[in-house]
Coordinates of C-alpha atoms in Angstrom, one line a residue:
X1 CA -19.2 39.7 76.0
X2 CA -18.6 39.4 72.3
X3 CA -17.7 36.4 70.6
X4 CA -15.8 38.7 68.7
X5 CA -13.8 38.7 72.5
X6 CA -13.9 35.3 73.2
X7 CA -12.8 34.7 69.7
X8 CA -9.7 36.1 70.9
X9 CA -9.1 35.4 74.1
X10 CA -8.8 32.1 72.0
X11 CA -6.4 33.8 69.7
X12 CA -4.7 35.4 72.4
X13 CA -3.7 31.6 74.7
X14 CA -2.8 29.7 70.9
X15 CA -0.1 33.5 70.4
X16 CA 1.3 32.0 74.2
X17 CA 1.6 28.6 73.1
X18 CA 3.0 29.1 69.8
X19 CA 5.9 31.6 71.3
X20 CA 6.1 28.4 73.6
X21 CA 6.0 25.3 70.3
X22 CA 6.1 27.4 67.5
X23 CA 7.3 24.0 65.8
X24 CA 3.4 23.2 66.2
X25 CA 2.6 25.7 63.2
X26 CA -0.8 27.8 63.1
X27 CA -3.2 25.6 63.3
X28 CA -3.7 25.3 67.4
X29 CA -4.1 29.0 67.3
X30 CA -6.6 28.8 64.9
X31 CA -8.2 26.3 67.2
X32 CA -8.4 27.7 69.8
X33 CA -9.9 30.7 67.9
X34 CA -12.8 28.5 66.9
X35 CA -13.1 27.1 70.4
X36 CA -12.8 30.7 72.3
X37 CA -16.3 30.8 69.5
X38 CA -17.5 27.6 69.4
X39 CA -20.5 28.0 73.1
X40 CA -21.8 30.6 71.2
X41 CA -23.2 28.2 69.0
X42 CA -25.7 27.9 70.8
X43 CA -27.3 31.4 70.4
X44 CA -30.7 30.6 69.4
X45 CA -30.7 26.9 70.8
X46 CA -31.3 27.4 74.7
X47 CA -28.4 30.4 75.1
X48 CA -25.3 29.9 78.2
X49 CA -26.6 26.5 78.6
X50 CA -25.9 23.8 75.7
X51 CA -23.0 24.6 74.9
X52 CA -21.4 26.6 77.4
X53 CA -20.2 23.7 80.3
X54 CA -17.9 25.9 82.6
X55 CA -17.4 22.8 84.1
X56 CA -16.4 20.1 82.3
X57 CA -14.1 22.0 79.9
X58 CA -12.1 22.4 82.0
X59 CA -12.7 19.4 82.8
X60 CA -11.8 18.8 79.9
X61 CA -8.3 20.8 79.1
X62 CA -6.5 20.1 82.7
X63 CA -5.7 16.3 80.9
X64 CA -5.1 18.0 77.8
X65 CA -2.9 20.4 78.0
X66 CA -1.1 18.2 80.4
X67 CA -0.4 16.1 76.8
X68 CA 0.0 18.1 75.3
X69 CA 2.5 20.3 77.1
X70 CA 4.9 16.7 77.5
X71 CA 3.5 16.0 73.5
X72 CA 3.6 19.2 72.2
X73 CA 2.4 17.7 68.7
X74 CA 0.3 19.7 66.1
X75 CA -3.2 18.1 67.0
X76 CA -2.2 17.7 70.6
X77 CA -1.9 21.4 70.9
X78 CA -4.5 22.7 68.5
X79 CA -7.4 19.6 70.9
X80 CA -6.0 21.2 74.1
X81 CA -5.8 24.4 73.1
X82 CA -9.9 24.3 71.9
X83 CA -11.3 23.1 75.2
X84 CA -9.1 25.4 77.4
X85 CA -10.3 27.9 74.9
X86 CA -14.0 26.4 75.3
X87 CA -13.3 26.4 78.8
X88 CA -11.7 30.1 79.2
X89 CA -15.4 31.0 77.2
X90 CA -19.0 29.4 79.7
X91 CA -16.5 30.4 82.4
X92 CA -15.6 34.0 81.5
X93 CA -19.7 34.6 80.5
X94 CA -19.8 35.5 84.2
X95 CA -18.5 38.1 84.5
X96 CA -20.4 40.1 81.6
X97 CA -23.7 40.5 81.7
X98 CA -27.5 38.7 81.8
X99 CA -29.0 36.5 79.1
X100 CA -31.6 39.3 78.6
X101 CA -32.0 41.0 75.2
X102 CA -31.4 44.7 77.8
X103 CA -28.2 43.2 80.5
X104 CA -27.7 47.3 80.8
X105 CA -30.8 46.8 82.7
X106 CA -29.5 44.6 85.0
X107 CA -33.2 42.3 85.1
X108 CA -31.8 38.9 84.3
X109 CA -29.8 36.9 87.3
X110 CA -28.7 34.4 84.9
X111 CA -25.4 34.4 83.5
X112 CA -24.2 30.6 82.5
X113 CA -25.5 27.8 83.1
X114 CA -24.0 25.5 85.4
X115 CA -24.4 21.7 84.5
X116 CA -22.0 20.5 88.0
X117 CA -24.2 21.5 89.9
X118 CA -28.1 22.1 88.5
X119 CA -27.9 25.5 88.2
X120 CA -27.5 29.1 86.8
X121 CA -24.9 31.3 87.5
X122 CA -25.7 35.2 88.2
X123 CA -23.5 37.7 86.1
X124 CA -21.4 39.4 87.8
X125 CA -21.3 42.8 85.6
X126 CA -17.6 43.4 85.5
X127 CA -18.4 43.9 82.1
X128 CA -21.6 45.3 81.9
X129 CA -23.1 43.7 78.9
X130 CA -21.5 42.4 75.5
X131 CA -21.1 45.3 73.1
X132 CA -20.4 47.8 76.7
X133 CA -17.5 50.2 75.9
X134 CA -15.0 47.7 78.1
X135 CA -16.3 44.3 76.2
X136 CA -13.9 46.4 73.1
X137 CA -11.5 47.6 75.2
X138 CA -10.9 43.6 76.5
X139 CA -11.5 42.6 73.1
X140 CA -8.8 44.9 71.8
X141 CA -6.3 44.3 74.2
X142 CA -6.6 41.2 73.7
X143 CA -6.0 41.7 69.4
X144 CA -2.2 43.3 70.5
X145 CA -0.6 40.5 71.4
X146 CA -1.6 38.1 68.3
X147 CA -1.0 41.6 65.7
X148 CA 2.1 42.2 66.6
X149 CA 3.5 38.5 66.2
X150 CA 1.9 37.1 63.4
X151 CA 2.0 38.4 59.7
X152 CA -1.2 37.0 57.2
X153 CA -4.5 35.0 58.0
X154 CA -4.7 35.0 61.9
X155 CA -3.3 38.8 61.7
X156 CA -6.2 39.7 59.4
X157 CA -7.9 37.7 61.9
X158 CA -7.2 39.5 64.6
X159 CA -7.2 43.2 63.1
X160 CA -10.8 42.0 61.2
X161 CA -12.6 40.8 65.0
X162 CA -11.9 43.5 66.3
X163 CA -13.0 46.2 63.5
X164 CA -15.9 44.1 63.8
X165 CA -15.8 44.1 67.3
X166 CA -16.6 48.1 67.2
X167 CA -19.2 48.2 64.5
X168 CA -21.2 45.8 67.8
X169 CA -20.9 48.3 70.0
X170 CA -21.6 51.8 67.9
X171 CA -25.1 49.4 66.6
X172 CA -25.2 47.1 69.7
X173 CA -29.1 48.9 71.2
X174 CA -30.1 50.6 68.5
X175 CA -30.2 46.3 66.9
X176 CA -32.9 46.1 70.3
X177 CA -34.8 49.4 69.4
X178 CA -34.8 48.2 65.3
X179 CA -35.8 44.7 67.0
X180 CA -38.7 45.8 68.5
X181 CA -40.6 47.7 66.3
X182 CA -40.0 44.9 63.2
X183 CA -40.7 42.0 65.6
X184 CA -44.4 44.2 66.5
X185 CA -44.4 44.5 63.3
X186 CA -44.5 40.8 62.0
X187 CA -47.8 38.9 61.5
X188 CA -48.2 36.3 64.3
X189 CA -47.4 33.0 62.2
X190 CA -44.1 34.8 61.1
X191 CA -42.8 35.5 64.9
X192 CA -44.6 31.9 65.7
X193 CA -40.4 30.9 64.5
X194 CA -38.6 33.7 65.8
X195 CA -37.0 31.8 69.1
X196 CA -38.8 32.2 71.8
X197 CA -37.2 34.5 74.5
X198 CA -36.1 37.0 71.8
X199 CA -39.4 37.7 71.1
X200 CA -40.8 37.1 75.3
X201 CA -37.9 40.0 75.5
X202 CA -38.4 42.4 72.2
X203 CA -42.5 42.5 72.8

């Protein structure tokens, strides 16, 4: 799934929390959006392994959510929602495609790494690949509640995320074709600085 879809999933759960505890303000919603994005910060270094922890994030999120429900402060909710969104991201990546740069070909059996069991989980391909039309439908659906509920920053970010998602969906496959052309034209000393998994799939 797209990073924007994961961020909007965080905003979605943050919106639910805000409806229950509006006195905590909107900072927890923003923390949830960041938590939804956070695992993808490993894009260039062991993607879906370095910062993706489907089990460990979930283990941390459960007591954090319990504490936040018992004592719903801005800080407790922000921490809990960050962890919950990161857990949701890490776990839900298994529902998408594999790690290859052309996931629409369905050649990879690696969706996300399960550190708890020491193995890669296979992709379910319910959403065929990041940037698939169904990915955009999901992102748009997740954006509806925050766009309706909030004014200002969160509403703007949700609409912006959907817009970015739409552009990405249009460019997803052409970007790979352009990257293949660019890599073929690059001298070896430049290619050495590109993460190996990208070059392997593009050459």
